Short mmCIF file of C-alpha atoms in Angstrom, two decimals:
data_model
loop_
_atom_site.label_atom_id
_atom_site.label_comp_id
_atom_site.label_asym_id
_atom_site.label_seq_id
_atom_site.Cartn_x
_atom_site.Cartn_y
_atom_site.Cartn_z
CA MET Y 1 -19.67 34.00 25.47
CA ASN Y 2 -16.32 33.90 26.77
CA SER Y 3 -14.29 30.42 26.60
CA ILE Y 4 -15.21 30.01 30.24
CA GLU Y 5 -18.69 30.38 29.98
CA GLN Y 6 -18.57 27.73 27.10
CA ASP Y 7 -17.16 25.41 29.16
CA ASN Y 8 -19.67 26.02 31.88
CA TYR Y 9 -22.34 25.79 29.44
CA GLY Y 10 -21.26 22.70 28.22
CA ASN Y 11 -20.66 21.03 31.49
CA GLU Y 12 -24.36 22.06 32.03
CA LEU Y 13 -25.48 20.06 29.14
CA VAL Y 14 -23.80 17.41 29.79
CA ASN Y 15 -25.02 17.43 33.52
CA ALA Y 16 -28.67 17.77 32.77
CA HIS Y 17 -28.55 14.86 30.85
CA CYS Y 18 -26.18 12.63 32.62
CA ILE Y 19 -23.81 12.56 30.73
CA PRO Y 20 -20.52 11.01 32.44
CA ALA Y 21 -17.54 13.39 30.70
CA CYS Y 22 -15.47 10.80 30.29
CA PHE Y 23 -17.86 9.20 28.00
CA VAL Y 24 -17.90 12.29 25.59
CA HIS Y 25 -14.20 12.39 25.67
CA ARG Y 26 -13.98 8.61 24.71
CA SER Y 27 -16.19 9.22 21.57
CA ILE Y 28 -13.94 12.09 20.64
CA THR Y 29 -11.10 10.09 20.82
CA HIS Y 30 -12.85 7.09 18.90
CA TYR Y 31 -12.77 9.30 15.30
CA ILE Y 32 -9.12 9.88 16.37
CA GLY Y 33 -8.37 6.23 16.96
CA PHE Y 34 -10.05 5.22 13.75
CA LEU Y 35 -7.44 7.67 11.56
CA LEU Y 36 -4.79 5.41 12.92
CA PHE Y 37 -6.27 2.71 10.26
CA VAL Y 38 -2.88 3.83 8.31
CA VAL Y 39 -3.57 1.58 5.27
CA SER Y 40 -5.60 2.70 2.26
CA MET Y 41 -6.27 2.72 -1.26
CA PRO Y 42 -3.97 0.13 -2.86
CA VAL Y 43 -2.71 1.84 -6.25
CA MET Y 44 -0.10 -1.04 -7.54
CA SER Y 45 -0.31 -4.63 -6.25
CA ALA Y 46 -2.79 -5.90 -3.91
CA GLY Y 47 -3.31 -4.65 -0.27
CA ILE Y 48 -0.25 -1.72 -0.31
CA ALA Y 49 2.44 -3.65 -1.91
CA VAL Y 50 4.01 -1.72 -4.95
CA MET Y 51 5.85 -4.35 -7.24
CA GLU Y 52 6.91 -1.62 -9.21
CA GLN Y 53 10.78 -2.46 -8.67
CA SER Y 54 11.86 -3.09 -12.29
CA VAL Y 55 10.28 -1.28 -15.79
CA LYS Y 56 12.45 -4.18 -17.49
CA GLU Y 57 10.03 -6.60 -14.93
CA LEU Y 58 6.88 -4.03 -15.42
CA GLY Y 59 6.74 -5.40 -19.29
CA GLN Y 60 6.90 -8.84 -18.43
CA ALA Y 61 4.53 -8.71 -15.57
CA PHE Y 62 7.11 -9.46 -13.42
CA SER Y 63 7.47 -12.84 -14.51
CA GLY Y 64 10.79 -13.21 -14.82
CA ALA Y 65 11.65 -11.22 -11.22
CA PRO Y 66 13.44 -14.06 -9.15
CA THR Y 67 15.90 -15.11 -12.09
CA ASN Y 68 16.24 -11.70 -13.59
CA ILE Y 69 20.47 -10.47 -14.08
CA ASP Y 70 20.13 -8.06 -16.61
CA ASP Y 71 19.25 -4.99 -14.52
CA GLY Y 72 20.22 -3.83 -10.86
CA SER Y 73 16.35 -4.83 -9.61
CA MET Y 74 17.89 -8.21 -8.29
CA VAL Y 75 18.77 -6.55 -5.24
CA PHE Y 76 15.34 -6.51 -4.51
CA PHE Y 77 13.79 -9.43 -6.03
CA ASN Y 78 16.75 -11.64 -5.43
CA PRO Y 79 20.26 -10.87 -4.28
CA GLY Y 80 21.66 -14.50 -4.64
CA ALA Y 81 21.54 -13.31 -8.48
CA MET Y 82 23.78 -10.23 -8.19
CA SER Y 83 26.96 -12.23 -8.31
CA GLN Y 84 25.86 -12.95 -11.93
CA VAL Y 85 27.29 -9.32 -12.47
CA ARG Y 86 30.47 -8.35 -13.75
CA GLY Y 87 31.68 -4.96 -12.82
CA LYS Y 88 29.31 -2.18 -11.79
CA LEU Y 89 25.48 -2.18 -12.90
CA VAL Y 90 23.43 1.07 -12.02
CA SER Y 91 19.88 1.37 -12.78
CA VAL Y 92 17.50 4.14 -12.61
CA ALA Y 93 13.89 3.52 -13.13
CA GLY Y 94 11.01 5.63 -12.78
CA TYR Y 95 6.58 5.26 -12.74
CA VAL Y 96 3.91 7.38 -13.07
CA ILE Y 97 0.64 5.63 -11.57
CA ALA Y 98 -2.74 6.71 -12.47
CA PRO Y 99 -5.14 4.85 -10.90
CA SER Y 100 -9.08 5.38 -11.33
CA ALA Y 101 -11.81 4.15 -8.37
CA THR Y 102 -15.09 5.09 -8.20
CA PHE Y 103 -17.52 4.33 -5.84
CA GLN Y 104 -21.89 4.20 -6.25
CA ASN Y 105 -23.89 4.21 -3.47
CA SER Y 106 -26.57 1.34 -3.34
CA ALA Y 107 -28.13 1.80 0.53
CA SER Y 108 -26.05 3.70 2.74
CA HIS Y 109 -27.56 4.70 5.40
CA MET Y 110 -27.07 5.61 9.32
CA SER Y 111 -27.67 3.31 12.09
CA PRO Y 112 -31.34 2.02 12.48
CA MET Y 113 -30.70 2.52 16.11
CA LEU Y 114 -30.54 6.34 14.35
CA GLY Y 115 -33.61 6.41 12.19
CA GLY Y 116 -31.57 4.43 9.71
CA ALA Y 117 -31.89 7.74 7.56
CA PRO Y 118 -29.96 7.42 3.99
CA LEU Y 119 -26.20 8.91 4.01
CA ASN Y 120 -26.11 12.91 2.70
CA GLY Y 121 -23.40 13.18 0.44
CA GLY Y 122 -22.45 12.56 -3.40
CA ASN Y 123 -20.29 9.43 -4.55
CA GLY Y 124 -16.89 11.12 -3.97
CA GLY Y 125 -15.31 11.66 -7.62
CA ASP Y 126 -12.17 9.56 -8.30
CA SER Y 127 -10.40 9.18 -5.94
CA GLY Y 128 -7.35 8.03 -7.34
CA ASN Y 129 -4.16 10.08 -7.28
CA LEU Y 130 -1.60 10.34 -9.56
CA ALA Y 131 1.72 8.84 -7.99
CA PHE Y 132 5.29 8.99 -9.07
CA ILE Y 133 7.40 5.93 -7.88
CA PRO Y 134 11.57 6.07 -8.08
CA ASN Y 135 13.62 3.19 -7.27
CA VAL Y 136 17.84 3.14 -7.89
CA TYR Y 137 20.06 0.36 -7.69
CA TYR Y 138 23.84 -0.27 -7.73
CA VAL Y 139 25.25 -3.45 -7.83
CA GLN Y 140 29.19 -4.21 -7.95
CA ALA Y 141 31.49 -7.74 -8.30
CA LEU Y 142 33.83 -7.41 -5.79
CA THR Y 143 35.66 -10.36 -6.26
CA LYS Y 144 34.87 -13.48 -8.74
CA ARG Y 145 32.53 -14.90 -5.78
CA VAL Y 146 30.95 -11.69 -4.16
CA ALA Y 147 29.29 -8.68 -5.07
CA PHE Y 148 28.06 -5.77 -3.28
CA GLY Y 149 24.29 -4.24 -3.81
CA PHE Y 150 22.48 -1.22 -2.43
CA GLY Y 151 18.83 -0.48 -3.49
CA PHE Y 152 16.80 2.74 -2.63
CA ASN Y 153 12.66 1.53 -3.23
CA ILE Y 154 9.41 1.78 -2.42
CA PRO Y 155 8.07 -1.69 -1.03
CA PHE Y 156 4.71 0.01 0.15
CA GLY Y 157 2.71 3.14 -0.49
CA THR Y 158 -0.84 4.20 -1.48
CA SER Y 159 -2.66 7.93 -2.15
CA ASN Y 160 -6.20 8.38 -2.51
CA SER Y 161 -8.75 11.84 -1.98
CA TYR Y 162 -12.48 11.94 -1.99
CA HIS Y 163 -14.43 14.86 -1.83
CA SER Y 164 -15.29 16.71 0.77
CA ASP Y 165 -18.96 16.28 1.11
CA TRP Y 166 -19.14 12.84 0.09
CA LYS Y 167 -21.35 9.33 1.47
CA GLY Y 168 -18.55 8.23 3.03
CA ARG Y 169 -16.75 11.20 4.45
CA TYR Y 170 -16.93 9.77 8.15
CA GLN Y 171 -14.49 6.95 7.20
CA ALA Y 172 -11.99 8.39 4.61
CA LEU Y 173 -11.17 12.01 2.71
CA ASP Y 174 -7.50 12.11 2.36
CA SER Y 175 -5.45 9.00 2.62
CA GLU Y 176 -1.11 8.85 1.92
CA ILE Y 177 1.50 6.41 3.15
CA PHE Y 178 4.71 5.70 2.06
CA THR Y 179 7.48 3.63 2.80
CA PHE Y 180 11.28 4.18 1.95
CA ASN Y 181 13.15 1.59 1.66
CA PHE Y 182 17.18 0.85 2.17
CA ASN Y 183 18.68 -1.83 0.76
CA PRO Y 184 22.10 -3.15 1.07
CA SER Y 185 23.12 -6.77 -0.10
CA LEU Y 186 25.85 -9.08 -0.27
CA SER Y 187 25.88 -12.30 -3.13
CA PHE Y 188 28.08 -15.34 -2.80
CA LYS Y 189 28.65 -17.28 -5.59
CA VAL Y 190 28.84 -20.87 -4.27
CA THR Y 191 29.81 -22.86 -7.65
CA GLU Y 192 29.36 -21.77 -11.31
CA LYS Y 193 25.77 -22.43 -11.38
CA PHE Y 194 24.38 -21.88 -7.66
CA SER Y 195 25.06 -18.49 -5.72
CA VAL Y 196 22.89 -16.98 -2.79
CA GLY Y 197 22.32 -13.78 -1.22
CA ALA Y 198 21.17 -11.62 1.39
CA GLY Y 199 20.42 -7.90 2.40
CA PHE Y 200 19.14 -5.74 5.15
CA ASN Y 201 16.75 -3.27 5.06
CA MET Y 202 15.33 0.02 6.71
CA GLN Y 203 12.45 1.27 6.05
CA TYR Y 204 10.98 4.44 7.36
CA LEU Y 205 7.23 5.10 6.90
CA LYS Y 206 5.40 8.51 6.66
CA SER Y 207 1.48 8.58 6.68
CA SER Y 208 -1.36 11.40 6.68
CA LEU Y 209 -5.05 10.71 6.44
CA THR Y 210 -8.14 13.01 7.46
CA ASN Y 211 -11.57 12.40 7.41
CA ALA Y 212 -14.55 14.28 8.50
CA VAL Y 213 -16.46 13.52 12.53
CA ASP Y 214 -19.96 13.56 12.86
CA PHE Y 215 -20.86 15.28 16.10
CA GLY Y 216 -24.35 15.38 15.61
CA THR Y 217 -23.89 11.60 15.72
CA THR Y 218 -21.44 11.78 18.55
CA CYS Y 219 -24.06 14.27 20.83
CA VAL Y 220 -27.24 11.80 19.84
CA GLN Y 221 -25.31 8.47 21.14
CA ALA Y 222 -23.80 10.23 24.34
CA LEU Y 223 -27.64 12.34 24.97
CA HIS Y 224 -29.80 9.29 23.98
CA SER Y 225 -31.90 12.06 23.27
CA ILE Y 226 -32.36 13.91 19.41
CA ALA Y 227 -34.32 16.40 21.02
CA GLY Y 228 -31.95 17.64 23.42
CA CYS Y 229 -29.36 17.60 20.63
CA ALA Y 230 -31.16 19.60 17.98
CA SER Y 231 -32.26 21.90 20.27
CA GLN Y 232 -28.14 22.81 20.01
CA GLY Y 233 -28.54 22.10 16.42
CA LEU Y 234 -26.64 18.86 16.62
CA LEU Y 235 -28.33 16.50 14.73
CA PRO Y 236 -26.65 13.40 12.49
CA GLN Y 237 -25.10 14.55 9.45
CA ALA Y 238 -24.87 18.23 10.06
CA ALA Y 239 -22.65 19.21 12.82
CA ASP Y 240 -19.11 17.96 10.98
CA GLY Y 241 -15.41 18.15 11.90
CA HIS Y 242 -12.59 17.34 10.48
CA ALA Y 243 -9.75 15.07 11.79
CA SER Y 244 -6.38 14.70 10.63
CA LEU Y 245 -3.02 12.86 11.49
CA LYS Y 246 0.13 12.61 10.67
CA GLY Y 247 2.24 9.52 12.12
CA ASP Y 248 5.97 8.08 10.92
CA SER Y 249 7.98 5.28 11.79
CA VAL Y 250 11.20 3.06 11.43
CA GLY Y 251 11.10 -0.34 11.00
CA PHE Y 252 13.80 -3.36 10.29
CA GLY Y 253 13.89 -6.48 8.38
CA TYR Y 254 16.29 -8.53 5.88
CA ASN Y 255 15.94 -10.44 2.40
CA PHE Y 256 17.51 -13.52 0.84
CA GLY Y 257 17.76 -15.43 -2.10
CA ALA Y 258 19.04 -18.28 -4.17
CA PHE Y 259 19.78 -18.37 -7.91
CA TYR Y 260 20.91 -21.47 -10.02
CA ALA Y 261 21.65 -21.72 -13.69
CA LEU Y 262 20.28 -25.09 -14.50
CA ASN Y 263 22.51 -24.48 -17.86
CA GLN Y 264 22.67 -21.46 -20.08
CA ASP Y 265 18.85 -21.09 -21.16
CA THR Y 266 17.54 -22.16 -18.14
CA ARG Y 267 17.60 -20.43 -14.79
CA LEU Y 268 15.67 -21.34 -11.69
CA GLY Y 269 15.49 -18.10 -8.54
CA VAL Y 270 13.60 -18.24 -4.78
CA SER Y 271 13.84 -15.09 -2.69
CA TYR Y 272 12.41 -13.71 0.98
CA ARG Y 273 11.56 -10.99 2.05
CA SER Y 274 11.02 -10.73 5.90
CA ARG Y 275 7.64 -8.54 7.84
CA ILE Y 276 8.93 -5.25 9.20
CA THR Y 277 6.87 -3.70 12.12
CA HIS Y 278 6.10 -0.42 12.03
CA ASP Y 279 5.25 1.57 15.65
CA VAL Y 280 3.35 4.46 14.16
CA HIS Y 281 3.91 7.09 16.34
CA GLY Y 282 0.81 9.50 15.70
CA ASN Y 283 -0.03 13.15 16.20
CA ALA Y 284 -4.18 13.91 15.76
CA ASN Y 285 -5.67 17.12 15.32
CA LEU Y 286 -9.52 17.05 15.48
CA SER Y 287 -11.43 20.55 15.10
CA VAL Y 288 -14.57 21.05 16.61
CA PRO Y 289 -17.39 22.90 14.90
CA SER Y 290 -18.73 26.35 16.59
CA ASN Y 291 -22.01 24.30 17.53
CA ALA Y 292 -20.47 21.15 19.11
CA LEU Y 293 -17.96 23.19 20.94
CA VAL Y 294 -20.74 22.17 24.16
CA LEU Y 295 -19.12 18.35 23.85
CA THR Y 296 -15.60 19.75 24.25
CA GLY Y 297 -15.19 23.23 25.45
CA ARG Y 298 -12.89 23.92 22.93
CA GLY Y 299 -12.26 24.47 18.88
CA SER Y 300 -9.56 21.70 18.49
CA VAL Y 301 -8.53 18.63 20.20
CA GLU Y 302 -4.86 16.98 19.90
CA THR Y 303 -3.64 13.64 21.30
CA ASN Y 304 -0.58 11.29 20.79
CA ALA Y 305 -1.21 8.19 19.67
CA LEU Y 306 0.92 4.68 18.82
CA THR Y 307 -0.49 1.95 16.67
CA SER Y 308 1.43 -1.12 15.30
CA ILE Y 309 1.26 -2.37 11.87
CA THR Y 310 3.09 -5.26 10.76
CA LEU Y 311 4.08 -5.28 6.70
CA PRO Y 312 4.38 -8.60 5.57
CA ASP Y 313 6.81 -10.97 4.86
CA ASN Y 314 6.57 -12.84 1.42
CA VAL Y 315 7.86 -15.77 -0.61
CA LEU Y 316 8.74 -15.77 -4.22
CA PHE Y 317 10.15 -18.57 -6.98
CA GLY Y 318 10.19 -19.13 -10.76
CA PHE Y 319 11.94 -19.55 -13.86
CA SER Y 320 12.83 -18.41 -17.06
CA HIS Y 321 13.68 -20.22 -20.22
CA ARG Y 322 15.61 -19.35 -23.29
CA ILE Y 323 13.85 -21.35 -26.11
CA ASN Y 324 15.81 -20.12 -29.10
CA PRO Y 325 17.92 -17.21 -30.17
CA ARG Y 326 14.71 -15.10 -30.30
CA TRP Y 327 12.59 -16.15 -27.95
CA ALA Y 328 12.17 -16.99 -24.43
CA PHE Y 329 9.63 -17.30 -21.73
CA SER Y 330 9.49 -17.11 -18.06
CA ALA Y 331 7.12 -17.70 -14.79
CA ASP Y 332 6.99 -17.09 -10.97
CA ALA Y 333 4.79 -17.35 -8.27
CA LEU Y 334 4.50 -14.71 -5.07
CA TRP Y 335 2.75 -15.94 -2.31
CA THR Y 336 2.31 -12.94 0.85
CA HIS Y 337 1.16 -13.04 4.46
CA TRP Y 338 -1.16 -10.58 4.50
CA SER Y 339 -2.93 -12.71 7.14
CA LEU Y 340 -0.56 -10.72 9.35
CA ILE Y 341 -2.83 -7.72 9.38
CA ASN Y 342 -5.86 -9.26 11.56
CA GLU Y 343 -6.50 -6.12 13.43
CA LEU Y 344 -4.90 -2.60 14.00
CA ARG Y 345 -5.08 -1.55 17.54
CA THR Y 346 -4.30 2.02 18.64
CA ASN Y 347 -2.76 2.54 22.14
CA PHE Y 348 -3.74 6.75 23.07
CA SER Y 349 -1.80 8.53 25.47
CA SER Y 350 -4.65 9.26 27.19
CA PRO Y 351 -6.30 6.42 29.88
CA GLN Y 352 -8.76 5.16 27.73
CA PRO Y 353 -9.30 1.81 26.26
CA ASP Y 354 -7.47 1.06 23.30
CA ASP Y 355 -9.18 1.38 19.31
CA VAL Y 356 -9.46 -1.74 17.50
CA GLN Y 357 -10.12 -2.11 13.68
CA TYR Y 358 -10.60 -5.30 12.56
CA LEU Y 359 -9.87 -6.21 9.07
CA LYS Y 360 -8.91 -10.15 9.19
CA TRP Y 361 -7.02 -9.95 5.67
CA ASN Y 362 -6.32 -13.64 3.60
CA ASP Y 363 -2.81 -14.37 2.77
CA THR Y 364 -2.77 -14.17 -1.27
CA TRP Y 365 -1.32 -15.43 -4.35
CA ARG Y 366 -0.01 -13.74 -7.24
CA TYR Y 367 1.12 -15.58 -10.52
CA ALA Y 368 2.86 -14.31 -13.39
CA VAL Y 369 3.82 -15.46 -17.36
CA GLY Y 370 5.84 -13.69 -19.87
CA VAL Y 371 7.31 -13.85 -23.58
CA ASN Y 372 10.40 -11.96 -24.70
CA TYR Y 373 11.54 -11.74 -28.38
CA PHE Y 374 14.63 -10.76 -29.53
CA SER Y 375 15.94 -9.18 -32.51
CA GLU Y 376 18.61 -10.36 -34.80
CA THR Y 377 21.23 -8.16 -33.67
CA ASN Y 378 19.62 -8.12 -29.71
CA LYS Y 379 19.25 -4.57 -30.03
CA TRP Y 380 15.74 -4.38 -29.50
CA ILE Y 381 13.69 -6.77 -26.81
CA PHE Y 382 10.11 -6.67 -27.25
CA ARG Y 383 7.92 -7.97 -24.20
CA THR Y 384 4.88 -8.96 -22.99
CA GLY Y 385 3.33 -10.63 -19.55
CA PHE Y 386 0.11 -11.56 -17.94
CA ALA Y 387 -0.65 -11.62 -13.78
CA TYR Y 388 -3.63 -12.64 -11.62
CA ASP Y 389 -3.42 -10.94 -8.06
CA GLN Y 390 -5.46 -12.14 -5.27
CA THR Y 391 -6.83 -9.26 -3.00
CA PRO Y 392 -6.21 -9.91 0.71
CA VAL Y 393 -9.81 -8.11 1.79
CA PRO Y 394 -12.42 -11.24 2.83
CA ASP Y 395 -15.80 -9.77 2.05
CA ALA Y 396 -17.55 -6.25 1.72
CA GLN Y 397 -17.81 -5.97 5.45
CA HIS Y 398 -14.19 -5.72 5.80
CA ARG Y 399 -13.33 -3.64 2.57
CA SER Y 400 -13.48 0.44 3.49
CA ALA Y 401 -13.12 3.51 1.71
CA ARG Y 402 -9.34 3.79 2.65
CA ILE Y 403 -8.98 0.13 1.25
CA PRO Y 404 -11.87 -0.75 -1.67
CA ASP Y 405 -9.60 -3.47 -2.94
CA SER Y 406 -9.85 -6.58 -5.47
CA SER Y 407 -8.21 -8.72 -7.19
CA ARG Y 408 -6.43 -7.51 -10.50
CA TYR Y 409 -5.30 -9.15 -13.85
CA TRP Y 410 -2.00 -7.50 -15.44
CA LEU Y 411 -1.80 -7.19 -18.91
CA THR Y 412 1.57 -5.59 -19.99
CA ALA Y 413 3.87 -4.71 -22.89
CA GLY Y 414 7.35 -3.37 -22.73
CA LEU Y 415 10.93 -3.06 -24.96
CA THR Y 416 14.62 -2.48 -24.17
CA TYR Y 417 17.31 -0.70 -26.78
CA ALA Y 418 20.33 -1.12 -26.43
CA LEU Y 419 21.73 2.56 -26.74
CA LEU Y 420 25.20 1.73 -26.37
CA LYS Y 421 27.03 -1.53 -25.77
CA ASN Y 422 26.89 -0.65 -21.88
CA VAL Y 423 23.58 1.45 -22.12
CA ASN Y 424 20.29 -0.24 -21.80
CA ILE Y 425 16.62 1.52 -22.00
CA HIS Y 426 13.74 -0.02 -20.72
CA ALA Y 427 10.18 1.32 -21.86
CA ALA Y 428 6.82 -0.68 -20.01
CA TYR Y 429 3.24 -0.30 -19.82
CA ALA Y 430 0.62 -1.92 -17.78
CA HIS Y 431 -3.36 -1.82 -17.86
CA LEU Y 432 -4.72 -3.48 -14.54
CA PHE Y 433 -8.26 -4.75 -14.81
CA MET Y 434 -9.85 -4.98 -11.45
CA ASN Y 435 -12.89 -6.79 -10.02
CA ASP Y 436 -16.15 -4.82 -9.19
CA ALA Y 437 -15.46 -4.18 -5.34
CA PRO Y 438 -18.94 -4.59 -3.33
CA ILE Y 439 -18.40 -2.59 0.15
CA ASN Y 440 -20.92 -2.69 2.91
CA ASN Y 441 -19.08 -1.21 6.07
CA ARG Y 442 -20.19 0.07 9.29
CA GLY Y 443 -18.20 3.37 10.00
CA SER Y 444 -16.75 4.67 13.24
CA THR Y 445 -19.81 6.92 13.56
CA ALA Y 446 -22.27 3.73 13.34
CA GLY Y 447 -23.33 4.88 9.36
CA PHE Y 448 -22.68 1.98 6.88
CA LEU Y 449 -21.17 2.69 3.52
CA VAL Y 450 -23.06 0.15 0.95
CA GLY Y 451 -22.34 0.34 -2.72
CA GLN Y 452 -19.71 -0.62 -4.98
CA TYR Y 453 -16.21 0.12 -6.62
CA SER Y 454 -15.18 -0.05 -10.15
CA GLU Y 455 -12.08 0.17 -10.12
CA GLN Y 456 -8.88 0.29 -12.67
CA ILE Y 457 -4.76 1.24 -13.13
CA ASN Y 458 -2.56 2.55 -15.60
CA ILE Y 459 1.23 2.07 -15.01
CA GLY Y 460 3.99 3.51 -17.46
CA GLY Y 461 7.90 3.46 -16.46
CA LEU Y 462 11.47 4.46 -17.45
CA GLN Y 463 14.63 2.76 -16.77
CA LEU Y 464 18.38 3.40 -17.33
CA ASP Y 465 20.68 0.74 -17.01
CA TRP Y 466 24.72 1.30 -17.02
CA ARG Y 467 27.36 -1.14 -16.70
CA PHE Y 468 31.01 0.35 -16.28
#
């Protein structure tokens, strides 16, 4: 059958069952819209935030981040502290993130309107992907009161992959999203104890997402006739296509902070990072199985779409105190405005209605404490920390295969070694214990993914600080 005959045959099938052509088109493009659900499984902090901006701070669960004056991460965490730097400071760090996330099925099924049969396939394997996160910071004192800083980092990012035949393949297969942030900053010392700072952020977001598409269910929903679809080999879970999306965006924001040294042993800090809105322009491709060509008339469908997503602002505040020459204590709290992500709305280049995914995320708090022990010569510093990190996902119905997030507990350890008088090396390790995460999520093809995720994360990092 040539392409013209195929098109005619598809039209005859559609017309025979009184299906408006626009219904078929809308059903297909719905799956492309679903791909633009551009947040996926977190691998580091709650939601898709990346806390890993300092190996030194990783060792104490980032409990000293808003009052840190020892490495360049102050550009990110609190630019007000940059005025405490004398001369020039370069910090270069890298992290290996090893997440583990396994799904255990309990009752995943098709919609009762389609018979409620169990979803076919396995549990998807361990969906966590190994990731490498870099960051680079530079701070320079311009005058006795003014300092300049620049940072390159990844403040949001995630990566995961499932087996192609798993039960949740219609919700997610591969997901990858990263933001690359460029952050110039200035700091001004108001008094010897008090300083303020602010920065500008230019952020590039890149995403790549895939999932399977159940053309059998599409046919049944369109024809309202299982027999009519069965005659073409189009039954639910028996005619899978493949959808992929690549998109990118550039957004802009700002950050500012204040630093106060109560005395030589006690420091206070507070900072704010603004929300950043991304208009993600996506190019989606849908590959169609041969037995579903009667619905589309072609082997692939492409479209352009636009999804706007606002990455949240946050407020960080904390203190640190040197108890005596050997011991120091720090604590902080981070509030993140995740409720900004209430829904994801996709606008298509073609004239069909918007596609909307409802998330209803909650704002979250993260609390951390840490302890440092200094050797007699200060050549070695040993540290440890603990943190509790809330999830923004409200319940099992709003937890998806792309983001099976749950609250987590950080347990960390690290050390600093003074290689030279002006060169320090930091190393740190963190293990994140995560609550089991139930899921009962309705996918775009009316199937329900029902079960539970078991997750944990291991993080290791190395950093070099050079003062000159």
